[in-house]
Amino acid sequence: MGYSKTGQNARGILTRLYSRAFIMAEPDGSNRVAFVSIDIGMVSQRLRLEVLNRLQSKYGSLYRQDNVILSGTHTHSGPGGYFQYTVFVIASEGFSNRTFEYMVTGIVKSIEMAHKNMKPGKIFINKGNVEGVQINRSPSSYLWNPPSERARYSSNTDKEMIILKMVDLNGVDLGLISRGLLFSYSWFAIHPVSMNNTNHLVNSDNMGYASYLFEQEKNKGYLPGQGPYVAAFASSNLGDVSPNILGPHCVNTGDSCDNANSSCPIGGSSMCIAMGPGHDMFNSTQIIGGIIYQRAKELYASASQELTGPLAAAHQWVNMSNVTVWLNSTHTAQTCKPALGYSFAAGTIDGFGSLNFTQGTTVGDPFWDTLRDQLLGKPSEEIKRCHKPKPILLHTGELTKPHPWHPDIVDVQMITVGSLAIIAIPGEFTTMSGRRLREAVQAEFATYGMQNMTAVISGLCNVYTHYITTFEEYQAQRYEAASTIYGPHTLSAYIQLFRALAKAIATDTVANLSRGPEPPYFKQLIASLIPNIVDRAPLGRNFGDVLQPAKPTYRVGEVAEVIFVGANPKNSAENQTHQTFLTVEKYEATSATWRIVHNDASWETRFYWHKGLLGHSNATIQWHIPGTAQPGIYRMRYFGHHRKQDFLKPAVILPFESTSSAFEVVTS
């Protein structure tokens, strides 16, 4: 989910996806807030509602819609199928209840773990710039913002990282905090699209790799995903920010295509692609994620400003398709029913669309308009007028079958931790949009006596509503503007709404905020178009049998590979007999035992699933042997589940496991 590219189905795992929950409570227990960063593309409304329902069943009114923020990291290499609005259901090729349940269970489990592990502690905050990892992927749109405003900033992306360092009270020396480490949270604006739209391996991309490095550093001796220390890298105003820092070039000629239409003379927009700094997407992910991690590590080590003060939370549901925006004391404007413009279908330099659309399109095309009208009906004059200058490709706010195509009811939410305000935004704010929102919130707090507040944008929270550009950027109608679904005044509406939340917190009048209209929870969604079929092993073979064995010896730097008779990895979501698809194990002669050195969450391993015909499949396990690997005897193990169904009987999921032959790793 993220690229919405037909045929880009998961075919294995590079790294695990995690939910990282952090709960803060005042010492007397009167107030608490929970922030959860999740390795997924974005939080869906259905996902949030179900998580809140389960928290209420377990904890009553302790965790609620106002004090729980769910934020997606925005990896574009996570699963789809967990949405309820039709646009996203179509993009995911249906709703997958199996995926949905697995995600809800994992998120709730992470919150439960945080709840059980709470202890007295302190929070420190630090800020600093991260250089060399970003470009603005719509620089021509950014230039539509007023020159006087742009002159206040040295860059067309936000380089600042904000980090929270949480420590317990045991043996902590405030001059040199080196013990009692619990947790760190970082916010930074970058698109996790270092892994491009040719990738088929589930992974958490560059921000997830930064988390992986930080946690591996702190949890020495533990496998990935295990150990007491948790490091979350959360999304921010990343809407127009790309990690592919070599910029857009025509892949057929090598010429730059950094133009308003992101188009090449030969081949159009499909040839205009931005590349990362590495020799491939894996290497680019490591480079970008590694730089982010290193800067976070530095800021963590030097964090000395303690966050003190009360906790507060404010939340409203708002009908974003009908917000009256006060432009000044005498003039108003309206948000619009949702609609997507032509340039939405063009995609971006990080992942182009599959049809012949270009960014920056401000005039409709008779062919596509006629096709839309025949298939979906004509958009009303009202919605066309409201969205100008966007030419409407899909008038989603007027489409309701089988369910509404886009949300009308949206969460606006803010929590404050002392002098820190975390603004939970339900989409992707561009760089300048985020700056305006932060400034407005800080100014509102200052008006009511809360000076020197730090406002941080937390992205992809609670419900997904695509992009939010400035009014000026909207006029350019590049991808981000065409995907600003509530029209040209969307940002102004959000600024107005979040200012109201800030005022309520500052004046202690949160209780007077209207709850707003509750969002729907639809049933009978379009089922997944990817069927569940029975797994079959070849004649004379069993699941897990080795088809291609390991070589007897490998050198450090080489790739050890074993191919097994496989089964659909989706089966393992329903039956968690095993917690990993693979292990790499080293033989310890002194104890005559095998010690696990890697699992499927390790960056050094890759699990590929090769789908065949009639339920047949193979599984390939690779170990990219790092330079740090110790010489010795190793083996790889495969853990899976196969779906079996006898005639006239219900299907059952059965576990299996297999072990490769032993092989030696040598250093030279």
PDB file of N, CA and C in Angstrom, residues 482-545:
ATOM      1  N   ALA A 482      -3.296  17.844  -6.799  1.00  0.00           N
ATOM      2  CA  ALA A 482      -4.401  17.073  -7.368  1.00  0.00           C
ATOM      3  C   ALA A 482      -4.954  16.072  -6.355  1.00  0.00           C
ATOM      4  N   SER A 483      -4.121  15.727  -5.362  1.00  0.00           N
ATOM      5  CA  SER A 483      -4.515  14.783  -4.315  1.00  0.00           C
ATOM      6  C   SER A 483      -4.959  15.485  -3.039  1.00  0.00           C
ATOM      7  N   THR A 484      -5.112  16.804  -3.079  1.00  0.00           N
ATOM      8  CA  THR A 484      -5.669  17.552  -1.948  1.00  0.00           C
ATOM      9  C   THR A 484      -7.181  17.514  -2.116  1.00  0.00           C
ATOM     10  N   ILE A 485      -7.818  16.545  -1.477  1.00  0.00           N
ATOM     11  CA  ILE A 485      -9.170  16.130  -1.885  1.00  0.00           C
ATOM     12  C   ILE A 485     -10.278  17.071  -1.440  1.00  0.00           C
ATOM     13  N   TYR A 486     -10.031  17.925  -0.461  1.00  0.00           N
ATOM     14  CA  TYR A 486     -11.107  18.812   0.005  1.00  0.00           C
ATOM     15  C   TYR A 486     -11.007  20.218  -0.590  1.00  0.00           C
ATOM     16  N   GLY A 487     -10.196  20.375  -1.622  1.00  0.00           N
ATOM     17  CA  GLY A 487     -10.170  21.621  -2.356  1.00  0.00           C
ATOM     18  C   GLY A 487      -9.090  22.594  -1.930  1.00  0.00           C
ATOM     19  N   PRO A 488      -9.060  23.784  -2.553  1.00  0.00           N
ATOM     20  CA  PRO A 488      -7.943  24.714  -2.376  1.00  0.00           C
ATOM     21  C   PRO A 488      -7.808  25.292  -0.968  1.00  0.00           C
ATOM     22  N   HIS A 489      -8.878  25.250  -0.169  1.00  0.00           N
ATOM     23  CA  HIS A 489      -8.831  25.845   1.166  1.00  0.00           C
ATOM     24  C   HIS A 489      -8.663  24.799   2.273  1.00  0.00           C
ATOM     25  N   THR A 490      -8.204  23.612   1.878  1.00  0.00           N
ATOM     26  CA  THR A 490      -8.037  22.526   2.854  1.00  0.00           C
ATOM     27  C   THR A 490      -7.082  22.916   3.974  1.00  0.00           C
ATOM     28  N   LEU A 491      -5.923  23.448   3.631  1.00  0.00           N
ATOM     29  CA  LEU A 491      -4.951  23.815   4.657  1.00  0.00           C
ATOM     30  C   LEU A 491      -5.508  24.874   5.595  1.00  0.00           C
ATOM     31  N   SER A 492      -6.147  25.897   5.041  1.00  0.00           N
ATOM     32  CA  SER A 492      -6.720  26.951   5.887  1.00  0.00           C
ATOM     33  C   SER A 492      -7.739  26.372   6.860  1.00  0.00           C
ATOM     34  N   ALA A 493      -8.509  25.389   6.403  1.00  0.00           N
ATOM     35  CA  ALA A 493      -9.487  24.745   7.286  1.00  0.00           C
ATOM     36  C   ALA A 493      -8.786  24.021   8.428  1.00  0.00           C
ATOM     37  N   TYR A 494      -7.735  23.268   8.102  1.00  0.00           N
ATOM     38  CA  TYR A 494      -7.016  22.553   9.164  1.00  0.00           C
ATOM     39  C   TYR A 494      -6.363  23.527  10.147  1.00  0.00           C
ATOM     40  N   ILE A 495      -5.780  24.603   9.636  1.00  0.00           N
ATOM     41  CA  ILE A 495      -5.170  25.586  10.539  1.00  0.00           C
ATOM     42  C   ILE A 495      -6.221  26.138  11.496  1.00  0.00           C
ATOM     43  N   GLN A 496      -7.388  26.444  10.972  1.00  0.00           N
ATOM     44  CA  GLN A 496      -8.481  26.964  11.801  1.00  0.00           C
ATOM     45  C   GLN A 496      -8.891  25.945  12.855  1.00  0.00           C
ATOM     46  N   LEU A 497      -9.008  24.692  12.458  1.00  0.00           N
ATOM     47  CA  LEU A 497      -9.440  23.636  13.383  1.00  0.00           C
ATOM     48  C   LEU A 497      -8.394  23.358  14.460  1.00  0.00           C
ATOM     49  N   PHE A 498      -7.120  23.290  14.058  1.00  0.00           N
ATOM     50  CA  PHE A 498      -6.081  22.994  15.043  1.00  0.00           C
ATOM     51  C   PHE A 498      -5.827  24.184  15.970  1.00  0.00           C
ATOM     52  N   ARG A 499      -6.046  25.398  15.488  1.00  0.00           N
ATOM     53  CA  ARG A 499      -5.961  26.557  16.385  1.00  0.00           C
ATOM     54  C   ARG A 499      -7.016  26.452  17.477  1.00  0.00           C
ATOM     55  N   ALA A 500      -8.189  25.978  17.095  1.00  0.00           N
ATOM     56  CA  ALA A 500      -9.260  25.817  18.084  1.00  0.00           C
ATOM     57  C   ALA A 500      -8.877  24.783  19.144  1.00  0.00           C
ATOM     58  N   LEU A 501      -8.205  23.702  18.731  1.00  0.00           N
ATOM     59  CA  LEU A 501      -7.752  22.704  19.703  1.00  0.00           C
ATOM     60  C   LEU A 501      -6.694  23.298  20.624  1.00  0.00           C
ATOM     61  N   ALA A 502      -5.762  24.062  20.043  1.00  0.00           N
ATOM     62  CA  ALA A 502      -4.716  24.688  20.850  1.00  0.00           C
ATOM     63  C   ALA A 502      -5.324  25.654  21.864  1.00  0.00           C
ATOM     64  N   LYS A 503      -6.300  26.442  21.439  1.00  0.00           N
ATOM     65  CA  LYS A 503      -6.958  27.376  22.357  1.00  0.00           C
ATOM     66  C   LYS A 503      -7.650  26.622  23.490  1.00  0.00           C
ATOM     67  N   ALA A 504      -8.315  25.516  23.154  1.00  0.00           N
ATOM     68  CA  ALA A 504      -9.022  24.743  24.177  1.00  0.00           C
ATOM     69  C   ALA A 504      -8.053  24.186  25.212  1.00  0.00           C
ATOM     70  N   ILE A 505      -6.888  23.714  24.753  1.00  0.00           N
ATOM     71  CA  ILE A 505      -5.892  23.196  25.696  1.00  0.00           C
ATOM     72  C   ILE A 505      -5.330  24.334  26.543  1.00  0.00           C
ATOM     73  N   ALA A 506      -4.996  25.453  25.897  1.00  0.00           N
ATOM     74  CA  ALA A 506      -4.363  26.570  26.605  1.00  0.00           C
ATOM     75  C   ALA A 506      -5.287  27.193  27.640  1.00  0.00           C
ATOM     76  N   THR A 507      -6.592  27.195  27.344  1.00  0.00           N
ATOM     77  CA  THR A 507      -7.554  27.829  28.258  1.00  0.00           C
ATOM     78  C   THR A 507      -8.285  26.814  29.125  1.00  0.00           C
ATOM     79  N   ASP A 508      -7.854  25.563  29.054  1.00  0.00           N
ATOM     80  CA  ASP A 508      -8.453  24.493  29.862  1.00  0.00           C
ATOM     81  C   ASP A 508      -9.958  24.375  29.612  1.00  0.00           C
ATOM     82  N   THR A 509     -10.327  24.446  28.341  1.00  0.00           N
ATOM     83  CA  THR A 509     -11.742  24.324  27.981  1.00  0.00           C
ATOM     84  C   THR A 509     -11.983  23.165  27.017  1.00  0.00           C
ATOM     85  N   VAL A 510     -11.118  22.163  27.086  1.00  0.00           N
ATOM     86  CA  VAL A 510     -11.268  21.005  26.186  1.00  0.00           C
ATOM     87  C   VAL A 510     -12.634  20.351  26.366  1.00  0.00           C
ATOM     88  N   ALA A 511     -13.128  20.349  27.590  1.00  0.00           N
ATOM     89  CA  ALA A 511     -14.422  19.714  27.863  1.00  0.00           C
ATOM     90  C   ALA A 511     -15.560  20.387  27.106  1.00  0.00           C
ATOM     91  N   ASN A 512     -15.357  21.632  26.685  1.00  0.00           N
ATOM     92  CA  ASN A 512     -16.414  22.358  25.975  1.00  0.00           C
ATOM     93  C   ASN A 512     -16.389  22.127  24.469  1.00  0.00           C
ATOM     94  N   LEU A 513     -15.347  21.442  23.964  1.00  0.00           N
ATOM     95  CA  LEU A 513     -15.285  21.167  22.533  1.00  0.00           C
ATOM     96  C   LEU A 513     -16.407  20.225  22.122  1.00  0.00           C
ATOM     97  N   SER A 514     -17.019  20.507  20.972  1.00  0.00           N
ATOM     98  CA  SER A 514     -18.033  19.581  20.479  1.00  0.00           C
ATOM     99  C   SER A 514     -17.356  18.304  20.012  1.00  0.00           C
ATOM    100  N   ARG A 515     -18.012  17.203  20.225  1.00  0.00           N
ATOM    101  CA  ARG A 515     -17.453  15.903  19.840  1.00  0.00           C
ATOM    102  C   ARG A 515     -17.387  15.769  18.326  1.00  0.00           C
ATOM    103  N   GLY A 516     -18.404  16.336  17.647  1.00  0.00           N
ATOM    104  CA  GLY A 516     -18.458  16.259  16.196  1.00  0.00           C
ATOM    105  C   GLY A 516     -19.182  15.005  15.731  1.00  0.00           C
ATOM    106  N   PRO A 517     -19.436  14.899  14.434  1.00  0.00           N
ATOM    107  CA  PRO A 517     -20.178  13.743  13.894  1.00  0.00           C
ATOM    108  C   PRO A 517     -19.313  12.487  13.866  1.00  0.00           C
ATOM    109  N   GLU A 518     -19.837  11.399  14.405  1.00  0.00           N
ATOM    110  CA  GLU A 518     -19.054  10.159  14.446  1.00  0.00           C
ATOM    111  C   GLU A 518     -18.878   9.586  13.045  1.00  0.00           C
ATOM    112  N   PRO A 519     -17.703   9.040  12.777  1.00  0.00           N
ATOM    113  CA  PRO A 519     -17.483   8.419  11.458  1.00  0.00           C
ATOM    114  C   PRO A 519     -18.205   7.081  11.355  1.00  0.00           C
ATOM    115  N   PRO A 520     -18.455   6.633  10.142  1.00  0.00           N
ATOM    116  CA  PRO A 520     -19.129   5.338   9.960  1.00  0.00           C
ATOM    117  C   PRO A 520     -18.155   4.169  10.098  1.00  0.00           C
ATOM    118  N   TYR A 521     -18.719   2.991  10.285  1.00  0.00           N
ATOM    119  CA  TYR A 521     -17.945   1.745  10.290  1.00  0.00           C
ATOM    120  C   TYR A 521     -18.713   0.782   9.397  1.00  0.00           C
ATOM    121  N   PHE A 522     -18.244   0.641   8.160  1.00  0.00           N
ATOM    122  CA  PHE A 522     -18.992  -0.112   7.161  1.00  0.00           C
ATOM    123  C   PHE A 522     -18.792  -1.618   7.322  1.00  0.00           C
ATOM    124  N   LYS A 523     -19.810  -2.341   6.953  1.00  0.00           N
ATOM    125  CA  LYS A 523     -19.736  -3.798   6.915  1.00  0.00           C
ATOM    126  C   LYS A 523     -19.866  -4.256   5.464  1.00  0.00           C
ATOM    127  N   GLN A 524     -19.614  -5.526   5.236  1.00  0.00           N
ATOM    128  CA  GLN A 524     -19.740  -6.110   3.904  1.00  0.00           C
ATOM    129  C   GLN A 524     -18.908  -5.361   2.866  1.00  0.00           C
ATOM    130  N   LEU A 525     -17.623  -5.221   3.158  1.00  0.00           N
ATOM    131  CA  LEU A 525     -16.720  -4.579   2.209  1.00  0.00           C
ATOM    132  C   LEU A 525     -16.374  -5.536   1.068  1.00  0.00           C
ATOM    133  N   ILE A 526     -15.889  -4.967  -0.029  1.00  0.00           N
ATOM    134  CA  ILE A 526     -15.480  -5.794  -1.166  1.00  0.00           C
ATOM    135  C   ILE A 526     -14.384  -6.749  -0.709  1.00  0.00           C
ATOM    136  N   ALA A 527     -14.634  -8.036  -0.867  1.00  0.00           N
ATOM    137  CA  ALA A 527     -13.659  -9.030  -0.415  1.00  0.00           C
ATOM    138  C   ALA A 527     -12.405  -8.970  -1.273  1.00  0.00           C
ATOM    139  N   SER A 528     -11.306  -9.459  -0.707  1.00  0.00           N
ATOM    140  CA  SER A 528     -10.044  -9.470  -1.433  1.00  0.00           C
ATOM    141  C   SER A 528     -10.189 -10.233  -2.738  1.00  0.00           C
ATOM    142  N   LEU A 529      -9.622  -9.651  -3.795  1.00  0.00           N
ATOM    143  CA  LEU A 529      -9.665 -10.302  -5.103  1.00  0.00           C
ATOM    144  C   LEU A 529      -8.609 -11.393  -5.227  1.00  0.00           C
ATOM    145  N   ILE A 530      -7.757 -11.512  -4.201  1.00  0.00           N
ATOM    146  CA  ILE A 530      -6.719 -12.542  -4.204  1.00  0.00           C
ATOM    147  C   ILE A 530      -7.252 -13.730  -3.408  1.00  0.00           C
ATOM    148  N   PRO A 531      -7.601 -14.830  -4.058  1.00  0.00           N
ATOM    149  CA  PRO A 531      -8.288 -15.931  -3.369  1.00  0.00           C
ATOM    150  C   PRO A 531      -7.349 -16.742  -2.480  1.00  0.00           C
ATOM    151  N   ASN A 532      -7.942 -17.405  -1.496  1.00  0.00           N
ATOM    152  CA  ASN A 532      -7.211 -18.388  -0.688  1.00  0.00           C
ATOM    153  C   ASN A 532      -7.347 -19.743  -1.369  1.00  0.00           C
ATOM    154  N   ILE A 533      -6.235 -20.333  -1.712  1.00  0.00           N
ATOM    155  CA  ILE A 533      -6.289 -21.647  -2.348  1.00  0.00           C
ATOM    156  C   ILE A 533      -5.470 -22.637  -1.524  1.00  0.00           C
ATOM    157  N   VAL A 534      -5.747 -23.900  -1.760  1.00  0.00           N
ATOM    158  CA  VAL A 534      -5.039 -24.971  -1.050  1.00  0.00           C
ATOM    159  C   VAL A 534      -3.594 -25.033  -1.534  1.00  0.00           C
ATOM    160  N   ASP A 535      -2.650 -25.188  -0.589  1.00  0.00           N
ATOM    161  CA  ASP A 535      -1.243 -25.362  -0.958  1.00  0.00           C
ATOM    162  C   ASP A 535      -0.988 -26.818  -1.340  1.00  0.00           C
ATOM    163  N   ARG A 536      -0.124 -26.999  -2.317  1.00  0.00           N
ATOM    164  CA  ARG A 536       0.212 -28.356  -2.758  1.00  0.00           C
ATOM    165  C   ARG A 536       1.719 -28.497  -2.910  1.00  0.00           C
ATOM    166  N   ALA A 537       2.231 -29.623  -2.474  1.00  0.00           N
ATOM    167  CA  ALA A 537       3.640 -29.963  -2.688  1.00  0.00           C
ATOM    168  C   ALA A 537       3.745 -30.840  -3.935  1.00  0.00           C
ATOM    169  N   PRO A 538       4.873 -30.789  -4.645  1.00  0.00           N
ATOM    170  CA  PRO A 538       5.050 -31.656  -5.811  1.00  0.00           C
ATOM    171  C   PRO A 538       4.952 -33.134  -5.422  1.00  0.00           C
ATOM    172  N   LEU A 539       4.618 -33.951  -6.397  1.00  0.00           N
ATOM    173  CA  LEU A 539       4.531 -35.396  -6.151  1.00  0.00           C
ATOM    174  C   LEU A 539       5.843 -35.916  -5.580  1.00  0.00           C
ATOM    175  N   GLY A 540       5.747 -36.677  -4.509  1.00  0.00           N
ATOM    176  CA  GLY A 540       6.932 -37.235  -3.893  1.00  0.00           C
ATOM    177  C   GLY A 540       7.679 -36.281  -2.994  1.00  0.00           C
ATOM    178  N   ARG A 541       7.128 -35.079  -2.801  1.00  0.00           N
ATOM    179  CA  ARG A 541       7.780 -34.069  -1.959  1.00  0.00           C
ATOM    180  C   ARG A 541       6.860 -33.668  -0.814  1.00  0.00           C
ATOM    181  N   ASN A 542       7.459 -33.126   0.234  1.00  0.00           N
ATOM    182  CA  ASN A 542       6.712 -32.574   1.353  1.00  0.00           C
ATOM    183  C   ASN A 542       7.026 -31.088   1.488  1.00  0.00           C
ATOM    184  N   PHE A 543       6.148 -30.367   2.179  1.00  0.00           N
ATOM    185  CA  PHE A 543       6.411 -28.958   2.427  1.00  0.00           C
ATOM    186  C   PHE A 543       7.692 -28.818   3.249  1.00  0.00           C
ATOM    187  N   GLY A 544       8.562 -27.927   2.777  1.00  0.00           N
ATOM    188  CA  GLY A 544       9.834 -27.716   3.465  1.00  0.00           C
ATOM    189  C   GLY A 544      10.979 -28.519   2.902  1.00  0.00           C
ATOM    190  N   ASP A 545      10.705 -29.463   2.006  1.00  0.00           N
ATOM    191  CA  ASP A 545      11.807 -30.225   1.411  1.00  0.00           C
ATOM    192  C   ASP A 545      12.763 -29.271   0.683  1.00  0.00           C
TER     193      ASP A 545
END
